[in-house]
Coordinates of C-alpha atoms in Angstrom, one line a residue:
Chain A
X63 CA 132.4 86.9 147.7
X64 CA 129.9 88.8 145.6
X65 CA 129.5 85.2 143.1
X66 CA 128.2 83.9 146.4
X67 CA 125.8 86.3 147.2
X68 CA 124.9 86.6 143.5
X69 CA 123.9 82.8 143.8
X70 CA 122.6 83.1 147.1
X71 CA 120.0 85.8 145.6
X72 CA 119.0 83.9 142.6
X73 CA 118.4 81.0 145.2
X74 CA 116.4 83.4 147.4
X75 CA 114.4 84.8 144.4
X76 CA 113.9 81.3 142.8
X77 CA 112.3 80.5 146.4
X78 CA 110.3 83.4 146.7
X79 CA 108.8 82.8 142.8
X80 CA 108.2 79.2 144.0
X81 CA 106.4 80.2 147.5
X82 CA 103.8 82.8 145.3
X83 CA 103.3 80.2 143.3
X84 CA 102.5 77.8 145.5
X85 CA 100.0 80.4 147.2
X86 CA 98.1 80.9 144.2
X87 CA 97.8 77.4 143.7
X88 CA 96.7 76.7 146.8
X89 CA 94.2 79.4 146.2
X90 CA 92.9 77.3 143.1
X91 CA 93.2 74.5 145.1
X92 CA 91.0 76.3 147.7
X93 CA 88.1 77.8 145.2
X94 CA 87.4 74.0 143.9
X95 CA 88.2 71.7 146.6
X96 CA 85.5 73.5 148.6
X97 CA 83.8 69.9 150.8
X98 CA 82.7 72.5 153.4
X99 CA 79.5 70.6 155.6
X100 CA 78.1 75.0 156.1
X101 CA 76.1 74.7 152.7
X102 CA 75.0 77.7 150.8
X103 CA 74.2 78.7 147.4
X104 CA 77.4 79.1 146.3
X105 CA 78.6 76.3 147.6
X106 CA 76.1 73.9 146.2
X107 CA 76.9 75.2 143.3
X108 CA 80.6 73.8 143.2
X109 CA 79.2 70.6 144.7
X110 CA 77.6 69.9 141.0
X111 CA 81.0 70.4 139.5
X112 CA 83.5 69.2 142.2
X113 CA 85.5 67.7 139.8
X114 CA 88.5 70.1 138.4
X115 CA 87.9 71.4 135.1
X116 CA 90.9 72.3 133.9
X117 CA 89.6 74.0 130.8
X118 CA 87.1 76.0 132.3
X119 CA 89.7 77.3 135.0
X120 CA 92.0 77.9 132.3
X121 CA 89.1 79.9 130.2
X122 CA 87.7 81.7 133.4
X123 CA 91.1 83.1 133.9
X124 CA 91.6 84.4 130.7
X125 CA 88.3 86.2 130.0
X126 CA 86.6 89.4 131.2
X127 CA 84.7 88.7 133.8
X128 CA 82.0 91.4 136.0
X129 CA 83.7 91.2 139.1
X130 CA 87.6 91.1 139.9
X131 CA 88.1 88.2 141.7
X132 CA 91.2 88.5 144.6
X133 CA 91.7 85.9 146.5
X134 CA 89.7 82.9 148.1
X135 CA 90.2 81.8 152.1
X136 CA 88.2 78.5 151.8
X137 CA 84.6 79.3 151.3
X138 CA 85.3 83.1 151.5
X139 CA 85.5 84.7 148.2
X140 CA 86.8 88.2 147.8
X141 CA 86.6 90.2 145.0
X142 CA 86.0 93.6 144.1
X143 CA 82.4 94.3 142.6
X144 CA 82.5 96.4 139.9
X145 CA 79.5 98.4 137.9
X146 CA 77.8 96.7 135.6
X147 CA 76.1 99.5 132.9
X148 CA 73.1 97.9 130.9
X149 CA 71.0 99.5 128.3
X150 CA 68.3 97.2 127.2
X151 CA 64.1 97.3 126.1
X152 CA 64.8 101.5 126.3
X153 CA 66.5 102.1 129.7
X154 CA 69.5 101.7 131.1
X155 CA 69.9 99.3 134.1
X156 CA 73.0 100.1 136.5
X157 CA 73.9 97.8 139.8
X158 CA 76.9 95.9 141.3
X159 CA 78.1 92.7 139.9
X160 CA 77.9 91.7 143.6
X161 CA 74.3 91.1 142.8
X162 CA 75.1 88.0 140.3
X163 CA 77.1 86.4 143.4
X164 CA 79.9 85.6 141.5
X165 CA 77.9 84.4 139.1
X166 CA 75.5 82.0 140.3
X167 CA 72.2 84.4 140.9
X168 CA 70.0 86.3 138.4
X169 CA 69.5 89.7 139.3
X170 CA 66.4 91.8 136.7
X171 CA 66.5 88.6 134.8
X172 CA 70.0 89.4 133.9
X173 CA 72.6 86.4 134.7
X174 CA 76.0 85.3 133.8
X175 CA 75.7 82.6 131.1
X176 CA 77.8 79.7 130.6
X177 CA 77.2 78.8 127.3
X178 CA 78.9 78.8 124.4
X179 CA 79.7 82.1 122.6
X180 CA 78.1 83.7 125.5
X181 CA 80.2 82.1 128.0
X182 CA 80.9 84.7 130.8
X183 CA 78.3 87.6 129.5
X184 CA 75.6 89.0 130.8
X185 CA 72.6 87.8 129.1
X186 CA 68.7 87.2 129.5
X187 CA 66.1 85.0 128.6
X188 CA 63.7 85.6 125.6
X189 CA 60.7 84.2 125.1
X190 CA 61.8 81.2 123.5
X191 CA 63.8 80.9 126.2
X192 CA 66.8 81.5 124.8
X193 CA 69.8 83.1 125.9
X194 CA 70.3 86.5 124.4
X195 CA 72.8 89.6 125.3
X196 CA 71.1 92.8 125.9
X197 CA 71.6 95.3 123.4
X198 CA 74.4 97.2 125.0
X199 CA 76.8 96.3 127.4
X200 CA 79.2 98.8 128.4
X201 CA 79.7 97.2 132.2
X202 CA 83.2 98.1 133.8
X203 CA 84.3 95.1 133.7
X204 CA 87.5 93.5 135.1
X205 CA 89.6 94.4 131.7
X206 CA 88.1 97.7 132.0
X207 CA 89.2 99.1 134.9
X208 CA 92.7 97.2 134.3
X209 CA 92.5 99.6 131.3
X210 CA 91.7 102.7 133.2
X211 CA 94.7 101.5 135.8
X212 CA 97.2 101.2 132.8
X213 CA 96.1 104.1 131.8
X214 CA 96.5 106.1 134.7
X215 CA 99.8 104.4 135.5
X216 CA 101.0 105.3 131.9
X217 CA 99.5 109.0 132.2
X218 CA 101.3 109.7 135.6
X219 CA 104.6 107.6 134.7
X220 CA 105.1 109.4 131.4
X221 CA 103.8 113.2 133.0
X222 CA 106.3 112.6 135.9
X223 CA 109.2 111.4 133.3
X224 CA 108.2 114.6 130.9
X225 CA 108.6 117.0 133.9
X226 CA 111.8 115.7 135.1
X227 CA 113.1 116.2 131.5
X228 CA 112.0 119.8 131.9
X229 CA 113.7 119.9 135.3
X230 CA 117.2 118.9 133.6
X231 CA 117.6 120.4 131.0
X232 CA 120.6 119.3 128.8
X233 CA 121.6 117.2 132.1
X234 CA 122.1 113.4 132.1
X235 CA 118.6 111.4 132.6
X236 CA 118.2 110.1 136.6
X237 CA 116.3 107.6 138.1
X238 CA 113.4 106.4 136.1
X239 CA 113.6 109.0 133.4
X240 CA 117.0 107.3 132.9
X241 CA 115.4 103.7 132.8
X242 CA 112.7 104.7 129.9
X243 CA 115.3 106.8 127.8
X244 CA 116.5 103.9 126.2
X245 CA 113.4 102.8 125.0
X246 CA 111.4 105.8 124.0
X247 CA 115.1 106.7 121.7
X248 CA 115.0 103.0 120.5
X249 CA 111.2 103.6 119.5
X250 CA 111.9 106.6 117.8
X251 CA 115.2 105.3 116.6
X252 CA 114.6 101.8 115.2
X253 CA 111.0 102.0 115.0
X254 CA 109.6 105.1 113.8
X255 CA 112.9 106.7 111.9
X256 CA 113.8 103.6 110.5
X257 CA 110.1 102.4 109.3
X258 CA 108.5 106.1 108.2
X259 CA 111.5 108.0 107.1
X260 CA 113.0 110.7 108.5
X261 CA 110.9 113.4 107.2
X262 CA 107.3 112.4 108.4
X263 CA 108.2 110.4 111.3
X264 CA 107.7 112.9 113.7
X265 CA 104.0 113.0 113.4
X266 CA 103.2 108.8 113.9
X267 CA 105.3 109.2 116.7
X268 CA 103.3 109.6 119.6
X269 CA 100.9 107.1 118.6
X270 CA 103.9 104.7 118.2
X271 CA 105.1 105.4 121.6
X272 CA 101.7 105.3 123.4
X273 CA 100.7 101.7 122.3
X274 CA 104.2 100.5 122.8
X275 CA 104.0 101.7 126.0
X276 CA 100.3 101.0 126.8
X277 CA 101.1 97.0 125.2
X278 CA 104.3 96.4 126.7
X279 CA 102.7 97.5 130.5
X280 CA 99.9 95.6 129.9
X281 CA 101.6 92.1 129.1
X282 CA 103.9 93.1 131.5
X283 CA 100.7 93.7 134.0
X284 CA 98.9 90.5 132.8
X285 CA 101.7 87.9 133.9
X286 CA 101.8 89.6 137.7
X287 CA 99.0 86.9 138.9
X288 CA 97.3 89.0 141.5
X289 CA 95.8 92.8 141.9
X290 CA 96.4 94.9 139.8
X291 CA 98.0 92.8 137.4
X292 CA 96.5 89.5 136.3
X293 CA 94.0 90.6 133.8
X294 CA 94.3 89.5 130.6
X295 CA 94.0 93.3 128.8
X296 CA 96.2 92.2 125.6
X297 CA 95.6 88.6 125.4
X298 CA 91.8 90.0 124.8
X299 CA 91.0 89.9 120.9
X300 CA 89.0 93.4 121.9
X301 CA 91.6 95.5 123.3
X302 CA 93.9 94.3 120.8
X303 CA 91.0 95.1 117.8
X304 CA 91.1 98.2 119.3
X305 CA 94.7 99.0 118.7
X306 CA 94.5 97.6 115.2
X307 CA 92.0 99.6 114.6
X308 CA 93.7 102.6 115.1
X309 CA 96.7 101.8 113.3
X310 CA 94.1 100.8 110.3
X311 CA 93.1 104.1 110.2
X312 CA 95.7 106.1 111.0
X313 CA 97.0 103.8 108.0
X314 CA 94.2 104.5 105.5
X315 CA 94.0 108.3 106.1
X316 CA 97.8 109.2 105.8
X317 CA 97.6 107.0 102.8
X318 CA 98.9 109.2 100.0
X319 CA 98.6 109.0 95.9
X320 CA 101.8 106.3 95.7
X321 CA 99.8 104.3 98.0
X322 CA 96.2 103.9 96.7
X323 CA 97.9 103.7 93.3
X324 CA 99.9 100.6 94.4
X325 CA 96.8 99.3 95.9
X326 CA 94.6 100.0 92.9
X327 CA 96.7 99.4 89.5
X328 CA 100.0 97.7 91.2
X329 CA 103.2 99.2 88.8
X330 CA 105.3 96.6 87.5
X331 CA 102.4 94.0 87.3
X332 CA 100.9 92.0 83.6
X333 CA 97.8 93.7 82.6
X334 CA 96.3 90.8 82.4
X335 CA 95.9 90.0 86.0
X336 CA 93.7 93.6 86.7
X337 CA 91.8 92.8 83.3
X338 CA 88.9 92.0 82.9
X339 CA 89.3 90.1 86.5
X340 CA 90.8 92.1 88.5
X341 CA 93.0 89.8 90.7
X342 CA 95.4 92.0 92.0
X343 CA 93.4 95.4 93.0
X344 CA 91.2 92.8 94.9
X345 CA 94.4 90.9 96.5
X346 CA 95.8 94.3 97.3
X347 CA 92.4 95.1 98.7
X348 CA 91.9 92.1 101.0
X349 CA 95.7 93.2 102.3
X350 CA 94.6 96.5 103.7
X351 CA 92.5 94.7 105.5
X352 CA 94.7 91.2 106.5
X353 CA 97.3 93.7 107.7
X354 CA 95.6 95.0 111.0
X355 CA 93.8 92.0 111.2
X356 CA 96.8 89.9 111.5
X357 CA 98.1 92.6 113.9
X358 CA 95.0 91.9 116.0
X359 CA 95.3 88.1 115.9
X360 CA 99.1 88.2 116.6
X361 CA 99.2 89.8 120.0
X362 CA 96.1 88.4 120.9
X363 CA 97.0 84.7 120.3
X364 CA 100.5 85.3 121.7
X365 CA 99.7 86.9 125.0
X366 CA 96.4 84.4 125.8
X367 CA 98.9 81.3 124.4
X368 CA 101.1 82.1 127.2
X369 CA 98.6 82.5 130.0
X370 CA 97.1 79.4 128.5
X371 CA 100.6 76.8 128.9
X372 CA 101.2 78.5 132.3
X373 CA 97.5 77.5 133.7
X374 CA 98.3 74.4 132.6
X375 CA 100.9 73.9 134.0
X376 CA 99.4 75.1 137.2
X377 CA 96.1 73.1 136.4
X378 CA 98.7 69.7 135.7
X379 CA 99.2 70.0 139.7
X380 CA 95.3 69.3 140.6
X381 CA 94.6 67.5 138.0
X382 CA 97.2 64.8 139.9
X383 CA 96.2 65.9 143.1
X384 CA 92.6 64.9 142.4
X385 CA 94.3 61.3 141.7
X386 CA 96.4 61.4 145.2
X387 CA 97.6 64.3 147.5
X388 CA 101.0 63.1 146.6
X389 CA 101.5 63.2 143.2
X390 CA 99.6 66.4 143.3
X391 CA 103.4 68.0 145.9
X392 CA 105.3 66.1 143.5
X393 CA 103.9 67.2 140.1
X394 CA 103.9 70.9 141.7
X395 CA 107.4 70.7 141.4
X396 CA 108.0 70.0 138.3
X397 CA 104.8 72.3 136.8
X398 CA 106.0 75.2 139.4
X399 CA 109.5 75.2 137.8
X400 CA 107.6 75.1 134.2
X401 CA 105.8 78.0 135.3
X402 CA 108.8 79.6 136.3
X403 CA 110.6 79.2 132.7
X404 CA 107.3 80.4 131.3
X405 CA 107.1 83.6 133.0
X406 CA 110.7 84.6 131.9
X407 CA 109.7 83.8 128.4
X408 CA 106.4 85.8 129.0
X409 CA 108.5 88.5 129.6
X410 CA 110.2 88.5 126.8
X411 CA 107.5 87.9 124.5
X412 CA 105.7 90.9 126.6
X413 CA 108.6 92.9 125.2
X414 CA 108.8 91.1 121.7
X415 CA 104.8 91.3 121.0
X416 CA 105.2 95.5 122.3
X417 CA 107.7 95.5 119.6
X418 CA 106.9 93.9 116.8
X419 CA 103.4 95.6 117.2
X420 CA 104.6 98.7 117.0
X421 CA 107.0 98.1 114.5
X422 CA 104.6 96.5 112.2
X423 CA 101.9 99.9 112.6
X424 CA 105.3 102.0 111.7
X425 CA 105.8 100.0 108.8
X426 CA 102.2 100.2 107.7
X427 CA 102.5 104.3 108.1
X428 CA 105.8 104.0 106.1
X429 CA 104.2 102.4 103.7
X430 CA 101.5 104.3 103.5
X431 CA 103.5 107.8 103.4
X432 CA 106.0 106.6 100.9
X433 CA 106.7 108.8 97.8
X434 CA 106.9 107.0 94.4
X435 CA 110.5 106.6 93.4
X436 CA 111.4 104.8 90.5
Chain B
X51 CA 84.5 80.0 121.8
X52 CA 84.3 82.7 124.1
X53 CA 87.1 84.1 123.8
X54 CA 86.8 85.5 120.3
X55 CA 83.5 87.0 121.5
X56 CA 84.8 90.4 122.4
X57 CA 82.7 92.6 124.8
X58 CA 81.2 95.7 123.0
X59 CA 81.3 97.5 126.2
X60 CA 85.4 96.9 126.5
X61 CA 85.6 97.7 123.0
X62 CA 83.9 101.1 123.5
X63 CA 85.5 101.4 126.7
X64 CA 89.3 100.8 125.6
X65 CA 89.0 103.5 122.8
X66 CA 87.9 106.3 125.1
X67 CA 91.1 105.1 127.3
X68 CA 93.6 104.8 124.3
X69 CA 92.3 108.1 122.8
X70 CA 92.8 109.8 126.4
X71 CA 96.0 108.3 126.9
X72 CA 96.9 109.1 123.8
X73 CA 95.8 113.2 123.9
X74 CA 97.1 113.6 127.4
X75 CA 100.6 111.5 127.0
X76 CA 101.3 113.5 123.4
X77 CA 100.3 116.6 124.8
X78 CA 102.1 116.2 128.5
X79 CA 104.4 113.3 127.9
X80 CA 105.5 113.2 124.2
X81 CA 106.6 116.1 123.2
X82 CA 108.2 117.5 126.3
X83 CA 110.4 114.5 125.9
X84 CA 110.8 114.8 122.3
X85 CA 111.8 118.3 122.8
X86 CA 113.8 117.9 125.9
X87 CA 115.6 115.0 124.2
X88 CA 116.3 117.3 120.1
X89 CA 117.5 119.7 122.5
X90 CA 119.7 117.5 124.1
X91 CA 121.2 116.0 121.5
X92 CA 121.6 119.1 119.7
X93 CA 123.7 120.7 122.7
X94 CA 125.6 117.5 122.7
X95 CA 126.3 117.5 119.2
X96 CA 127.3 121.5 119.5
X97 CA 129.6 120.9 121.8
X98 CA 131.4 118.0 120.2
X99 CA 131.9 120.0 117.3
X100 CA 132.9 123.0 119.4
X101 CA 135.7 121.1 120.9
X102 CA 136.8 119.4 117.7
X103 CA 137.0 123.3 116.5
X104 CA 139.0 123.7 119.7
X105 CA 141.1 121.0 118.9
X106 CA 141.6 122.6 115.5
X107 CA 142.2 126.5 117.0
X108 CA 145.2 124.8 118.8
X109 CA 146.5 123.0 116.3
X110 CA 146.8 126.2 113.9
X111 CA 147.7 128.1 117.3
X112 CA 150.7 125.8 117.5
X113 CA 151.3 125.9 113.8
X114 CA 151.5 129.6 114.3
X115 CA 154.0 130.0 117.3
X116 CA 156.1 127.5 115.9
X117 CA 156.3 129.5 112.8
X118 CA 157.1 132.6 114.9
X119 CA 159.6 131.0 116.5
X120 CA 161.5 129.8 113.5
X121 CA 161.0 133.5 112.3
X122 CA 162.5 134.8 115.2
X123 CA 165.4 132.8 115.3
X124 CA 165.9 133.1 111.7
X125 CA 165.5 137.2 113.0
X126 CA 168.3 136.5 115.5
X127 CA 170.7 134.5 112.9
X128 CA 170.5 137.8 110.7
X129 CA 171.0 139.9 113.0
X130 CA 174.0 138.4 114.3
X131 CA 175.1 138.0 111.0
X132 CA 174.6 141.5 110.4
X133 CA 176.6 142.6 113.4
X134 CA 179.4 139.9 112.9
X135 CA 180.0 141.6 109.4
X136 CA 179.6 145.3 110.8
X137 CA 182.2 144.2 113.6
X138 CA 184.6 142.6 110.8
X139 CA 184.5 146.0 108.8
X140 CA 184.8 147.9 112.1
X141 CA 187.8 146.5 112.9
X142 CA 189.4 146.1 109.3
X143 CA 188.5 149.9 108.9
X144 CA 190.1 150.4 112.6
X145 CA 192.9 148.3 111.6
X146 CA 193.2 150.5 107.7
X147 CA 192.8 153.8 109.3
X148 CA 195.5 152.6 111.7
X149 CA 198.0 151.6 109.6
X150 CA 197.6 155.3 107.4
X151 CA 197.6 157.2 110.6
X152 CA 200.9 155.5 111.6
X153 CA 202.3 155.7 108.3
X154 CA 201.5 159.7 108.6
X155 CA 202.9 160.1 112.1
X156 CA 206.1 157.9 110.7
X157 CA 206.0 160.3 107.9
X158 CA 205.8 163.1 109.9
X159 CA 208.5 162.0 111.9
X160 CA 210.6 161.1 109.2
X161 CA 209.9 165.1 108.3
X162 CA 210.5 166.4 111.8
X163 CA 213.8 164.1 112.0
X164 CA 214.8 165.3 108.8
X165 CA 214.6 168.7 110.1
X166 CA 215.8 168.3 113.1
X167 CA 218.9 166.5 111.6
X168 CA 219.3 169.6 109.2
X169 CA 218.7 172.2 111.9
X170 CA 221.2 170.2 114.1
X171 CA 223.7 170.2 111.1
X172 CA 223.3 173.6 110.9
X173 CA 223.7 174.4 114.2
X174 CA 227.1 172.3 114.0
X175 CA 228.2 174.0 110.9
X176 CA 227.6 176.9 112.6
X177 CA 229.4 176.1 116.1
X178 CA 232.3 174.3 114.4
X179 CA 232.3 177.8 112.0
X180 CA 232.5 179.9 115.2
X181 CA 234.7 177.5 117.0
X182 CA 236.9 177.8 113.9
X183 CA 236.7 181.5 113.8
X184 CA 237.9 181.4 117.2
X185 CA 240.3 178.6 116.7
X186 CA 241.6 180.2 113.7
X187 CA 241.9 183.9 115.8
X188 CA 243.6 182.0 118.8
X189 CA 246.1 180.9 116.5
X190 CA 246.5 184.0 114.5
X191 CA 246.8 185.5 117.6
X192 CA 250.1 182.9 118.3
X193 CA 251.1 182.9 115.2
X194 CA 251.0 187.1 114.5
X195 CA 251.9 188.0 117.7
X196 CA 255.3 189.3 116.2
X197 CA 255.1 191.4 113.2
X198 CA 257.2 189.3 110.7
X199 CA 255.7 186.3 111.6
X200 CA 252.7 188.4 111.0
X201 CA 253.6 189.5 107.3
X202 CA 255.1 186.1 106.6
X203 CA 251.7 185.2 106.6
X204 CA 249.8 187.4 105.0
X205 CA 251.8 186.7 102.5
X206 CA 251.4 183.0 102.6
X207 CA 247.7 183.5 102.6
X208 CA 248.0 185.9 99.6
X209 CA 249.6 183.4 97.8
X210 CA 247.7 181.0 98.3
X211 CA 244.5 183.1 97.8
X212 CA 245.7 184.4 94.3
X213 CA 246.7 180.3 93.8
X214 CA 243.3 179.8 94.3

């Protein structure tokens, strides 16, 4: 009895997964099969580029953009404007990113560009008549305010979890105090005990658990495909600098005498590779800095690698339908169900790339913190 | 190309967030938890280790009354013991000072009889001397009741007095 109903909800949720995906698609289907006669701007925009670019979808939905784009009902676009925050030629400049029109209009000379390295920014013409970015950009973009979100989930999540650890006291966890127990002792457990040492772990430790946390709800946050999931927060080389960053210099500035001695005259090594050249101080050098660069690079690639196959996938549907309506149902099938498999293994890599993140930064503090032994 | 173009503005933007997140969760989130959880395990670990010292309390505790009770009943077999020998000499003294008390009333009454038998004896002697007397006057009476016969006698008896 319950084996039936077991498969009869996998069924169920395997239909539902199939029936959002379908929606979105059909939304993408929607935002560039736009043949309306009612021209307007916008419009005759897509006209110039009717046919489906797969990689530029792909890259569109995987970068920051101004505005944060919903949901499209044929020519309708909705999507939430957000501040853009310009400080250029001496003044600041502050308006909507409802002004660019979702990118096709130049508002102050300022416009969206779609070139190269710029692809997506904000920039404006010189006199050459070039394309150049204005000297700062601090714009709440779409990434930003999917920052503050996580944030602010994080912040009340964790608040509400501390309190109700203060309400029962010495009691058994409950509810979802009971869920994240597991995982902030398996963090302090396996990650920070077992990396730092028992004696100094204590002090990396809320770092440790903070960009666990903030990593693993972002990926978690960036495979949900619509509001207020859906952006691409870790799978941005920026955000994930960012956390580098911080574990670079939380690295270099708990590094102790053991460590900078390692780094500069390596124990255990022949003289003759730090004199005259000296091969290893410079090796060990380049590591301090390979180390949180590779830490950057890793989640980045990971988490944009996976939003990358399942576009694809969902990009393989009109790229047939543009052939004939009816290969375009019947590859949806098959790309749907690859979409499927790739958002369970999203998942766990959203968990993996938390982890090994984490693990790595406690590793780097352990190494940093160790005490000669010999 | 793009995409390995980060934004200043996110960059600037995400380290204000991860450095609030960070100040508010350690201070709010971290180490309430951290604290909540130490004490938690602590208590836990107290009260294993308060039970296993239970455990051990009982153990002795039954240790203990067992010991009692084999020193009780090792009390009890000593004490009957004790009173099984104190009976034993009870009774053999009983049974001595019974056997010299009857040996003393037999002597006694060996004594008493003795006495009695003499005082009996004597009192025969003495009837059979006075029934004598009075046999021996009845018959001197008969035999002197004439004068001769009388004489005769005395005679006899002289003579057989001075025999003697």
């Amino acid at each position: 009895m319950s084996d039936k109903s077991g498969v009869k909800r996998t069924v169920y949720h395997l239909g539902l997964l199939i029936l959002i995906s379908l929606f979105l698609s059909g939304n993408l289907a929607a935002q560039h099969h736009a043949d309306n006669p009612v021209i307007n701007e916008e419009d005759q925009h897509k006209m110039e580029e009717a046919d489906f670019q797969a990689g530029e979808l792909i890259i569109e939905h995987i970068s920051d953009s101004y505005d944060w784009h919903i949901i499209d009902f044929g020519n309708t676009h909705i999507s939430i404007p957000l501040p853009v925050i310009l400080y250029d030629d001496g003044q600041w400049h502050v308006f909507m990113s409802s002004n660019f029109h979702h990118g096709h209009d130049a508002y102050k000379g300022y416009f969206i560009s779609h070139e190269d390295m710029n692809s997506g920014k904000i920039v404006k013409l010189d006199e050459a008549g070039h394309e150049v970015r204005p000297t700062l950009d601090v714009s709440i973009t779409k990434n930003v305010v999917a920052i503050f979100l996580s944030s602010l989930f994080l912040i009340i999540i964790f608040v509400s979890v501390a309190r109700s650890y203060n309400k029962r006291r010495d009691h058994a966890p409950k509810g979802l105090q009971s869920f994240l127990e597991p995982i902030i002792i398996f963090v302090r457990d396996d990650i920070a005990k077992a990396s730092i040492g028992e004696k100094r772990y204590e002090k990396y430790l809320p770092f440790l658990l903070t960009i666990f946390f903030f990593i693993l709800l972002n990926n978690i946050m960036g495979i949900i495909p619509f509001f207020p999931g859906g952006a691409n927060v870790t799978g941005n080389i920026g955000v994930t600098g960012v956390l580098a960053a911080f574990t670079f210099i939380i690295t270099t500035f708990s590094g102790n005498k053991n460590y900078w001695t390692h780094i500069i005259n390596a124990p255990g090594v022949p003289w003759w590779l730090k004199i005259p050249v000296p091969l290893m101080p410079i090796v060990e050098l380049m590591g301090v800095f390979t180390k949180p660069f590779v830490l950057m690079v890793r989640l980045f690639a990971n988490i944009t690698a996976g939003h990358i196959i399942i576009l694809g996938f969902i990009s393989l549907i009109f790229i047939f339908g543009e052939m004939s309506a009816g290969l375009g149902y019947g590859v949806s099938v098959i790309s749907v169900g690859f979409s499927i498999f790739m958002d369970f293994l999203e998942l766990l890599v959203a968990f993996i790339q938390a982890y090994v993140f984490t693990l790595l930064s406690a590793l780097y503090f352990g190494m940093a913190t160790e005490e000669a032994h010999h | 190309m793009s995409l390995i173009n980060p934004g200043f503005g996110l960059i600037i933007w995400m380290t204000i967030a991860l450095l609030v997140v960070l100040f508010v969760l350690k201070k709010y989130a971290w180490k309430p938890i951290m604290n909540a959880l130490k004490e938690r395990e602590d208590s836990i670990e107290e009260s294993l280790r308060a039970a296993d010292r239970a455990k051990e309390e009982m153990k002795e505790l039954k240790l203990d009354n067992e010991k009692l009770l084999r020193e009780a009943k090792d009390e009890r077999d000593a004490i009957l013991r004790e009173a099984r020998k104190i009976k034993d000499k009870l009774i053999e003294d009983a049974k001595e000072k019974a056997g010299i008390e009857a040996g003393n009333i037999v002597e006694n009454a060996k004594v008493r009889i003795e006495n009695e038998k003499k005082a009996a004896l004597v009192e025969i002697k003495n009837t059979i001397a006075t029934y004598s007397i009075e046999i021996a006057e009845k018959v001197l009476r008969e035999e002197l009741k004439d004068k001769k016969k009388q004489e005769e006698y005395i005679r006899t008896l002289l003579k057989e007095t001075s025999l003697n």
